Short mmCIF file of C-alpha atoms in Angstrom, two decimals:
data_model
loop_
_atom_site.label_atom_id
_atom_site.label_comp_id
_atom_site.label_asym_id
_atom_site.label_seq_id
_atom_site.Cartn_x
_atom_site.Cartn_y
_atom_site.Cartn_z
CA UNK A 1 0.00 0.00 0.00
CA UNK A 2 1.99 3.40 -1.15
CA UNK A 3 1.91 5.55 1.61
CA UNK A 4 3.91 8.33 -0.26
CA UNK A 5 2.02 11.32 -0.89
CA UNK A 6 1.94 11.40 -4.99
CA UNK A 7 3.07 14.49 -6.49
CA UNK A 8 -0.08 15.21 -7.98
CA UNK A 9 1.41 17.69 -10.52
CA UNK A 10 -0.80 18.82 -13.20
CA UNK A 11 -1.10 20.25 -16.85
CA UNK A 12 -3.70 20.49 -19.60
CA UNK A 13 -4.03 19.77 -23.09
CA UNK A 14 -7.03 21.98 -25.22
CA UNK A 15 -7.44 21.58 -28.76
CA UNK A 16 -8.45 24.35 -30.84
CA UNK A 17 -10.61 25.13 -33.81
CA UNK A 18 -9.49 27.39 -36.58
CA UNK A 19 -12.30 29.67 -37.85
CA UNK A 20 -12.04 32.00 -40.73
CA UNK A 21 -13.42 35.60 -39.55
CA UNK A 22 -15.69 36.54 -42.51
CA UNK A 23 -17.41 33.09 -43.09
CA UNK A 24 -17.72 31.82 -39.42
CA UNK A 25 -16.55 28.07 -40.83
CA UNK A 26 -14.03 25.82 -39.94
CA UNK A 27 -10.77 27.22 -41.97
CA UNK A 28 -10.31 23.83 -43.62
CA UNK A 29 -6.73 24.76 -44.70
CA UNK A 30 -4.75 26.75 -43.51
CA UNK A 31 -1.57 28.31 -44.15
CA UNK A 32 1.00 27.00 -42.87
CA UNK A 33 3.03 29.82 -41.55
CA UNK A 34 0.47 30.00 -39.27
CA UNK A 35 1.75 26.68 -37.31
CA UNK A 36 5.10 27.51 -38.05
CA UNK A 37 4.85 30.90 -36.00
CA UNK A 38 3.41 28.71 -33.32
CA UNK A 39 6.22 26.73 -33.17
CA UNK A 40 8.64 29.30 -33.19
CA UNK A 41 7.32 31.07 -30.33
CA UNK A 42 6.10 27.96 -28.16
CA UNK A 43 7.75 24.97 -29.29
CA UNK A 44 6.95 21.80 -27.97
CA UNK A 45 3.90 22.86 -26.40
CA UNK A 46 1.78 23.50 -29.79
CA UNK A 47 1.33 20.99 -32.19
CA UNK A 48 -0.81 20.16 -35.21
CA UNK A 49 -3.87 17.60 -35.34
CA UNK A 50 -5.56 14.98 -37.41
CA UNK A 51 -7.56 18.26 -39.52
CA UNK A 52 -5.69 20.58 -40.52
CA UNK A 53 -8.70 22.97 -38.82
CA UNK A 54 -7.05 22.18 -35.55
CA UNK A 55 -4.32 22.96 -33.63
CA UNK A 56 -3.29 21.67 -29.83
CA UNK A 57 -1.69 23.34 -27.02
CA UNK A 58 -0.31 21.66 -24.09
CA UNK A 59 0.75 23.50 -20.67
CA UNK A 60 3.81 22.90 -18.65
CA UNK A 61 4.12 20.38 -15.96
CA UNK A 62 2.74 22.85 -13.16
CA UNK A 63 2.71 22.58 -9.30
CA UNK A 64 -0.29 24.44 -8.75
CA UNK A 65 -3.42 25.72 -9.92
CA UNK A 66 -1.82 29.44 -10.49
CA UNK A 67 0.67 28.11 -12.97
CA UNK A 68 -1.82 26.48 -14.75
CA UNK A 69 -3.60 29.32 -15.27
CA UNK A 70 -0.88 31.66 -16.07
CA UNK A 71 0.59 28.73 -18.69
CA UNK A 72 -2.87 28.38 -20.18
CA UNK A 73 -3.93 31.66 -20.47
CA UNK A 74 -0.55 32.66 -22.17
CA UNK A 75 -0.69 29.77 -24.46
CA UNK A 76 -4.27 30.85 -26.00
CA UNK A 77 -3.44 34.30 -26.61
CA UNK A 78 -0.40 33.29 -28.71
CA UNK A 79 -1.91 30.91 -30.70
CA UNK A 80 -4.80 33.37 -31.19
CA UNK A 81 -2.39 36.18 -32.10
CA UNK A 82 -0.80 34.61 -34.30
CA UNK A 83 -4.08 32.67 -36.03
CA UNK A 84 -5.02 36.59 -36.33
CA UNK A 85 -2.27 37.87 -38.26
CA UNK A 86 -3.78 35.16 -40.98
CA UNK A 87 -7.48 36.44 -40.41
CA UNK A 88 -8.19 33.76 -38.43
CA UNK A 89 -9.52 32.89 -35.23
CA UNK A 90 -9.45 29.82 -32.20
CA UNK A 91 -12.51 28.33 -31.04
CA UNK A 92 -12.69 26.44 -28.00
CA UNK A 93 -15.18 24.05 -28.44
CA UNK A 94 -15.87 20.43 -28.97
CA UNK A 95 -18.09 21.24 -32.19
CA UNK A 96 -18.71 23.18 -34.52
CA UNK A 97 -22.07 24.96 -35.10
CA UNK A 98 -22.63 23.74 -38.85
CA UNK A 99 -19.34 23.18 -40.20
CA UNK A 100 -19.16 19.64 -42.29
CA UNK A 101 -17.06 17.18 -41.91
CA UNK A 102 -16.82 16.35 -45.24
CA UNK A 103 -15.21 19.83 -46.46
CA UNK A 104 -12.11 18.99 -43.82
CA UNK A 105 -8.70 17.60 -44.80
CA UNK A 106 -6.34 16.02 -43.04
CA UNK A 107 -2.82 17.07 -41.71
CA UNK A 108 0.02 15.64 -44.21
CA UNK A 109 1.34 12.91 -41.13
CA UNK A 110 2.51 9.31 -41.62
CA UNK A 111 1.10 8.94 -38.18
CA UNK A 112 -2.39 10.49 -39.46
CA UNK A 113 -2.65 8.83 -42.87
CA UNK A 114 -2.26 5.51 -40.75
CA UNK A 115 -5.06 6.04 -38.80
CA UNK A 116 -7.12 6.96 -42.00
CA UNK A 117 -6.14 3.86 -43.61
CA UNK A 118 -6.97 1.83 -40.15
CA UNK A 119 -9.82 3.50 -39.34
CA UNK A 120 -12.11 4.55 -42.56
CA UNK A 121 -14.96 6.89 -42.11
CA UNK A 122 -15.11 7.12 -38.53
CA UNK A 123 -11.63 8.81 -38.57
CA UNK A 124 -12.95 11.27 -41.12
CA UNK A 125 -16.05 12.43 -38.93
CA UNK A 126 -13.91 13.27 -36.36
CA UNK A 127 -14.31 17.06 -36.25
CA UNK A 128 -14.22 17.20 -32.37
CA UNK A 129 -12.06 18.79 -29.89
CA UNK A 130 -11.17 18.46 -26.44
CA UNK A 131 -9.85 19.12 -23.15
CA UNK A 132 -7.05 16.55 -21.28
CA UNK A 133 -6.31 16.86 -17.94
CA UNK A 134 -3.26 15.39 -16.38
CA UNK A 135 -2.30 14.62 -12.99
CA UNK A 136 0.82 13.14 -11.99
CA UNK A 137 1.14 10.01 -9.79
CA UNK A 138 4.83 8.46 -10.30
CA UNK A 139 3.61 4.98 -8.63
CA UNK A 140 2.57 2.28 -11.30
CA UNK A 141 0.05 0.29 -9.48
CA UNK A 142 -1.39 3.31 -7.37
CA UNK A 143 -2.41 5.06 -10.94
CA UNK A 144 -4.62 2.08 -12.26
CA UNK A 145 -6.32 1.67 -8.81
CA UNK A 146 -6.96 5.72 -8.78
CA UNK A 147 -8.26 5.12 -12.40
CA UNK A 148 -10.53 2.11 -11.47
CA UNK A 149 -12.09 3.96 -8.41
CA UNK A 150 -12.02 7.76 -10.63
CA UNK A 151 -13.91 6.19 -13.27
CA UNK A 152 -17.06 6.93 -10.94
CA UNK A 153 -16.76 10.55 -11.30
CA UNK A 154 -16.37 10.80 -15.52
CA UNK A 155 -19.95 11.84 -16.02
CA UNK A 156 -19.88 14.29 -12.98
CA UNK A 157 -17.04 15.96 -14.64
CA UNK A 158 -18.26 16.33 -18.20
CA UNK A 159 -21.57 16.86 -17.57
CA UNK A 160 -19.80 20.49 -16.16
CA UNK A 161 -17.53 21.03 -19.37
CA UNK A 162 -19.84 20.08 -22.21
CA UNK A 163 -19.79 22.46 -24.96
CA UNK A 164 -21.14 20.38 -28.50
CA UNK A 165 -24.73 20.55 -28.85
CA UNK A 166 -24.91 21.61 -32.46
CA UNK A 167 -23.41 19.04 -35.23
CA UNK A 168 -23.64 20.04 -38.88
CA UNK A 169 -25.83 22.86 -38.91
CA UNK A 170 -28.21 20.63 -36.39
CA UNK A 171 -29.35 21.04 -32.85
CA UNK A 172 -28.76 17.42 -31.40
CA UNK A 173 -30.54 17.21 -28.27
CA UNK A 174 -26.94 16.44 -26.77
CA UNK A 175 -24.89 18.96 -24.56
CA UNK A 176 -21.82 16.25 -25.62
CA UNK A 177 -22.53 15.36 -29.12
CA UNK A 178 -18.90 15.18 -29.04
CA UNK A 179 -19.03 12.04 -27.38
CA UNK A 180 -21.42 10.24 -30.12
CA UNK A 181 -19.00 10.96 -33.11
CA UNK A 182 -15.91 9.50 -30.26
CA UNK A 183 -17.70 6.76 -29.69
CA UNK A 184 -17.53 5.50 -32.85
CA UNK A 185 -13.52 4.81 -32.34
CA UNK A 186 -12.57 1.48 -31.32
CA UNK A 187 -10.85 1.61 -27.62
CA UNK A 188 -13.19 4.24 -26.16
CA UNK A 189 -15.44 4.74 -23.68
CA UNK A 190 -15.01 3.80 -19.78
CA UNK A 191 -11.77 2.01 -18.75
CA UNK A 192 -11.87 -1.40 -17.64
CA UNK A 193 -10.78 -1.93 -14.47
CA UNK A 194 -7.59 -3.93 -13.54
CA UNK A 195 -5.98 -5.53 -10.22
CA UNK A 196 -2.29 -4.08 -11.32
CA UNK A 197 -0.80 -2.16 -13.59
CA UNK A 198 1.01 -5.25 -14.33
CA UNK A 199 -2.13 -6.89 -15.59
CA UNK A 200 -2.95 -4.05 -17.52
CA UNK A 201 0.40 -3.90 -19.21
CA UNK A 202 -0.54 -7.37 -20.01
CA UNK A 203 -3.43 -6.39 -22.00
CA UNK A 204 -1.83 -4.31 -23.80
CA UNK A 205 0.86 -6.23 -24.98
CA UNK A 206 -1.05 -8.44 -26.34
CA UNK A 207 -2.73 -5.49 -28.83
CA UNK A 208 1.17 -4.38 -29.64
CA UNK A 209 2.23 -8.00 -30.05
CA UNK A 210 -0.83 -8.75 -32.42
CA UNK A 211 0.11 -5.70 -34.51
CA UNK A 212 -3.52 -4.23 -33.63
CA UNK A 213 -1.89 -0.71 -31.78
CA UNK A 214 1.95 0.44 -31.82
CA UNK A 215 1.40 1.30 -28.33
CA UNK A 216 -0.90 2.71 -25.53
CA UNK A 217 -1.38 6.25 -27.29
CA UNK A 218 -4.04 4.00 -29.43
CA UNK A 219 -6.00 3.21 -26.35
CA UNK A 220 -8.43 6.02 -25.89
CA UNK A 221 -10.77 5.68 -23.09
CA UNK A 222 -12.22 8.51 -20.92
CA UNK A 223 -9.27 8.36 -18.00
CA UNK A 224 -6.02 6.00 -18.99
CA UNK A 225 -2.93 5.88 -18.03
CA UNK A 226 -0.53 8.32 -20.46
CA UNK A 227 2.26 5.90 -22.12
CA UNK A 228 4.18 9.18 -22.28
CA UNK A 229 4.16 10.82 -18.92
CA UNK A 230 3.68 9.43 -15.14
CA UNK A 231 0.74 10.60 -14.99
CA UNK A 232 -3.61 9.66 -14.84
CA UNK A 233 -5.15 11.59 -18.18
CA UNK A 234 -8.36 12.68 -18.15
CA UNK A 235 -10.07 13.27 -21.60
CA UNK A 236 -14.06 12.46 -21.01
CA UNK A 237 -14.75 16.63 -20.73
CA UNK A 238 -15.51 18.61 -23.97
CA UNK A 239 -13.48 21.77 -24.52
CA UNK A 240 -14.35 24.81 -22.48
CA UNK A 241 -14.39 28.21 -24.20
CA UNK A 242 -14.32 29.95 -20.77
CA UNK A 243 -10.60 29.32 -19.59
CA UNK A 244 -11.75 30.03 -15.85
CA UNK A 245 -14.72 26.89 -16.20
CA UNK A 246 -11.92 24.62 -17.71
CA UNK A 247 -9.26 25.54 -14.39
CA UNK A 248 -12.10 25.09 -12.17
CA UNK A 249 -12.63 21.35 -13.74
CA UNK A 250 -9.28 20.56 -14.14
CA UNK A 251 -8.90 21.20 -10.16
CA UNK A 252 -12.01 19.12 -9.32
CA UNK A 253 -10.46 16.55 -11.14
CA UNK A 254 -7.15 16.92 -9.04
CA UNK A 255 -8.92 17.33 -6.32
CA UNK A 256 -11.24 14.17 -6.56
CA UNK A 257 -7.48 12.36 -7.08
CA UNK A 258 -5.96 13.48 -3.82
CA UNK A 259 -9.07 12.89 -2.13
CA UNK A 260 -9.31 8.62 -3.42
CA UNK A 261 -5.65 8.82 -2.51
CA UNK A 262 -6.13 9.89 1.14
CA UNK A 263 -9.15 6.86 1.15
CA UNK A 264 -6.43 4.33 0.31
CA UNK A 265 -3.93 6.03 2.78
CA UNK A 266 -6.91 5.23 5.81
CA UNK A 267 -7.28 1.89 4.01
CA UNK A 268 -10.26 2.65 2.50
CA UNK A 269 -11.68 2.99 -0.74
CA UNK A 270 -14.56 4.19 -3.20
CA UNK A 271 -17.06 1.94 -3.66
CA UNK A 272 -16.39 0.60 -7.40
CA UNK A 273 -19.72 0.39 -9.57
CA UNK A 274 -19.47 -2.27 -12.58
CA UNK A 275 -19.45 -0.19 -15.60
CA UNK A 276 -22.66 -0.87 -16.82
CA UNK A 277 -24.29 1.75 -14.17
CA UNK A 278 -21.50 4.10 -14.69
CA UNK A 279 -22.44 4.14 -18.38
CA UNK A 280 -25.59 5.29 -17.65
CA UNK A 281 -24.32 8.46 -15.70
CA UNK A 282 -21.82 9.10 -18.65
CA UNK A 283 -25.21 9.07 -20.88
CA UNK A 284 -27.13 11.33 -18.69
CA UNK A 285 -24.20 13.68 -18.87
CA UNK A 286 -23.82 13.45 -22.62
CA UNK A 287 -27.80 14.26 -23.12
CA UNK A 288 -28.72 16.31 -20.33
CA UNK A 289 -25.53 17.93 -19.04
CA UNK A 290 -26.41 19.13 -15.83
CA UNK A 291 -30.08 19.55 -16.74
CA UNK A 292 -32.90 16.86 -16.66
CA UNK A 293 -33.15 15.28 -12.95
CA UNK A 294 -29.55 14.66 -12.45
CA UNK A 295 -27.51 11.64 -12.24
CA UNK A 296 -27.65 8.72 -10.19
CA UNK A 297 -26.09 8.15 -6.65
CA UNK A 298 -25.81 4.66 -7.13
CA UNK A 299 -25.18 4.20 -3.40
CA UNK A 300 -28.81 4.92 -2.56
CA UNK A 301 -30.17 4.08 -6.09
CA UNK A 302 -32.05 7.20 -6.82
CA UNK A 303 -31.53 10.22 -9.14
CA UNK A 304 -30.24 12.93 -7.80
CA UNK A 305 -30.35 16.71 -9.38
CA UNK A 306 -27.31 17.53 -10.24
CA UNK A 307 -26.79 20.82 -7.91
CA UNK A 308 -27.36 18.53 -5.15
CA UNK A 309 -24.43 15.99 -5.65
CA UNK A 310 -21.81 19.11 -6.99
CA UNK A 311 -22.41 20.45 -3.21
CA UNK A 312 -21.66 17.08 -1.76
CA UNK A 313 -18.79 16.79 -3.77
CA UNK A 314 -17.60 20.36 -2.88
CA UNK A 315 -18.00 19.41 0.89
CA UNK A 316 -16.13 16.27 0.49
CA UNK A 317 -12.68 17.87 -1.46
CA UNK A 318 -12.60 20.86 0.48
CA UNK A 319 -9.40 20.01 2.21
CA UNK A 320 -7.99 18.60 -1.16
CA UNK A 321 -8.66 22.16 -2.15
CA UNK A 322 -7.32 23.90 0.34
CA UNK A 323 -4.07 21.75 0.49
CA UNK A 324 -3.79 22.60 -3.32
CA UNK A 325 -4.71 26.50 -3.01
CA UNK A 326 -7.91 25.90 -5.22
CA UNK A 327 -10.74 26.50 -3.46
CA UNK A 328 -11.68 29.86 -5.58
CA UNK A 329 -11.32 27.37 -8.74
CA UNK A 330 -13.37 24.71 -7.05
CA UNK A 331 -16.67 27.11 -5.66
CA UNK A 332 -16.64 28.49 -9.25
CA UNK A 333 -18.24 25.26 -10.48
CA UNK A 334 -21.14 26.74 -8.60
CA UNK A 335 -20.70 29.59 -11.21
CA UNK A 336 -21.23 27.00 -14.00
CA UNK A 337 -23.83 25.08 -12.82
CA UNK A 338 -25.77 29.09 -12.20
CA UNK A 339 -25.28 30.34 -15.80
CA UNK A 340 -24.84 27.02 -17.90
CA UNK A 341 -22.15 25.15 -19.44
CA UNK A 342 -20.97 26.26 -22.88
CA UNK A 343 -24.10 23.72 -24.61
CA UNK A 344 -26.44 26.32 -22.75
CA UNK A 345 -25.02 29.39 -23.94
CA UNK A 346 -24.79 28.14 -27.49
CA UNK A 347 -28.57 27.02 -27.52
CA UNK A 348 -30.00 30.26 -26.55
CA UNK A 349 -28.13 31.77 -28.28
CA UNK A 350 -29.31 29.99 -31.48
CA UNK A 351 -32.65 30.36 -30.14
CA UNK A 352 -32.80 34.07 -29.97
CA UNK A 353 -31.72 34.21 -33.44
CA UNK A 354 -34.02 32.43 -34.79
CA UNK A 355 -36.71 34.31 -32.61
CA UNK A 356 -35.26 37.56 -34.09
CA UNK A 357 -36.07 36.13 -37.33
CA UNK A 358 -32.29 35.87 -38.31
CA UNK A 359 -32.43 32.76 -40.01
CA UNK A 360 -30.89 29.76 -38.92
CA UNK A 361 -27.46 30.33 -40.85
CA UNK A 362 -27.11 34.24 -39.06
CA UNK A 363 -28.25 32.18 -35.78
CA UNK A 364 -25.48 30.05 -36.15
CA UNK A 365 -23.17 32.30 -36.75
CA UNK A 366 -24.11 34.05 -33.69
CA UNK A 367 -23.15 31.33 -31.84
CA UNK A 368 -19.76 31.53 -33.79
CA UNK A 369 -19.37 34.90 -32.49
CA UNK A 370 -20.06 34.15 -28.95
CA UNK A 371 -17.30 30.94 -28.59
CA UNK A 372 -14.74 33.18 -30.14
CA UNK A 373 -15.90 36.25 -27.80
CA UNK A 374 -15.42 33.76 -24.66
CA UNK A 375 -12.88 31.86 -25.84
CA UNK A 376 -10.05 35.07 -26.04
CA UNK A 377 -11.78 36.32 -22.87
CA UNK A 378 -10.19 36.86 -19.46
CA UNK A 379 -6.90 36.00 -20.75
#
């Protein structure tokens, strides 16, 4: 049993939409000087992606909260300085209003153009961004048991972040339509759960050996552990155009971390739930987002509104908080649940514009205007 305090170091990963200014669309190709300039000024921590309509940033390795922040904020308004110099603009969010996929193309990449050729039209669809969240924990076996008990709290978390209602000129129904188009990926979804990290390297030597994956980087569940970095990823939450909602998440994800860690410290532990119930949370996030009549607390098998279990949660991390210096980040969550997650925002938006008599295309691009408006804001 590791008694060692984890470092519990964090950084995040957002990936960005390119939008051209005048027509509100995705800016299916670029030029690229544009990522070039990135690279110049940030290096390593900007890279392209599988369209060539996106572009990733990654943070430092960061101690606290504050770094974070500062590394974060910094990183968005270079990338969207320089994407303006080229009369473009970021997005942060996990869809795009009423862009097609179709129009996209693909970053020139032997690494891309193999997973084209492995994975057909389910590869091309994928005109979705999102938010990672990493959290270092240097002991092996420690981050697969933190992953099988964290895997409760995936559809608390993203039913906080989710900003993809709208998909291909289209209002879903979804606040995480992203998740639908994921889905469709092989090695998604929940993690299964494992005794050791030996038995999970196990598993997935037996995809390397049988020429199925190169490596772990092809496994993409909603938590996993990274095959680059000592750390437990977190990639169920959509992108958040407000940088402040995506600190405050990425801190109740630390937080919920540090607090399963102190559990197995006092020889306890969370209660694990086989994933077919979990499932059913991480569906009620993806339709309802923090609307409808909640998820389920599976302990006393009842639904439970949503503002209800985000104050039990609060309550429970507030020490994890306060021994991390977050607990601005974390009551802010109370902030998002108040004025709706980015999938709120964008529908009434939409709404009013068609109420205004706009037409649905000027609706949409209203919505346009509003995720690049939040997305370069507060930075």
């Amino acid at each position: 049993m590791a008694l060692h305090e984890p470092s519990f170091t964090i950084g995040i990963e957002e990936e960005y939409l390119l939008i051209d200014r005048e027509t509100r669309n995705l800016a299916s190709d670029p030029p690229p000087a544009l990522f070039r300039e990135c690279e110049e000024l940030l290096g390593s921590q900007v890279s392209p992606e599988f369209l060539r309509a996106q572009i990733e940033i990654g943070t430092k390795v960061c101690s606290s909260i504050q770094e974070v922040s500062a590394d974060l904020r910094y990183l968005r308004r270079t990338v969207s300085s320089v994407a303006e110099k080229h009369g473009l603009a970021i997005m942060a969010a996990s869809t795009h209003p009423f862009a097609s996929w179709g129009d996209q193309k693909r970053t020139e990449k032997d690494r891309y153009a193999g997973l084209m050729e492995d994975l057909q039209g389910v590869v091309r669809r994928l005109v979705i961004s999102g938010m990672h969240v990493h959290v270092g924990i240097d002991d092996d076996d420690l981050r697969i048991d933190l992953m099988n008990q964290a895997a409760y709290f995936l559809p608390h978390l993203l039913a906080l972040s989710t900003s993809s209602p709208f998909w291909q000129g289209n209002d879903t129904g979804l606040k995480s339509y992203r998740l639908a188009v994921w889905d469709e990926l092989p090695r998604t979804g929940l993690p299964e759960q494992f005794e050791s990290y030996g038995e999970y390297i196990r598993h997935v030597r037996i995809l390397v050996d049988s020429g199925i994956i190169e490596d772990a980087t092809k496994i993409w569940w909603d938590i996993r552990p990274s095959h680059r970095f000592p750390t437990l990823e977190m990639r169920i939450c959509d992108l958040c155009p407000l940088v402040e909602d995506a600190l405050a998440i990425a801190s109740l994800y630390r937080c919920m971390l540090r607090m399963l860690w102190r559990l197995r410290r006092e020889n306890q532990r969370w209660r694990r739930y086989n994933n077919m119930l979990i499932r059913e949370n991480r569906w009620r996030a993806q339709r309802y987002g923090t609307d409808g009549e909640g998820l389920i607390d599976f302990g006393i098998g009842k639904i439970k509104p949503y503002a209800n279990l985000l104050e039990e949660l609060i309550e429970i991390l507030r020490q994890d908080a306060e021994h991390f210096g977050c607990t601005d980040e974390l009551e802010h969550l109370r902030t998002v649940l108040a004025r709706g997650t980015s999938a709120h925002r964008q529908v009434a938006t939409y709404k009013a514009g068609l109420e205004s008599e706009l037409g649905s295309k000027a609706a949409f691009e209203g919505v346009v205007d509003q995720l690049l408006a939040e997305t370069s804001a507060n930075l």
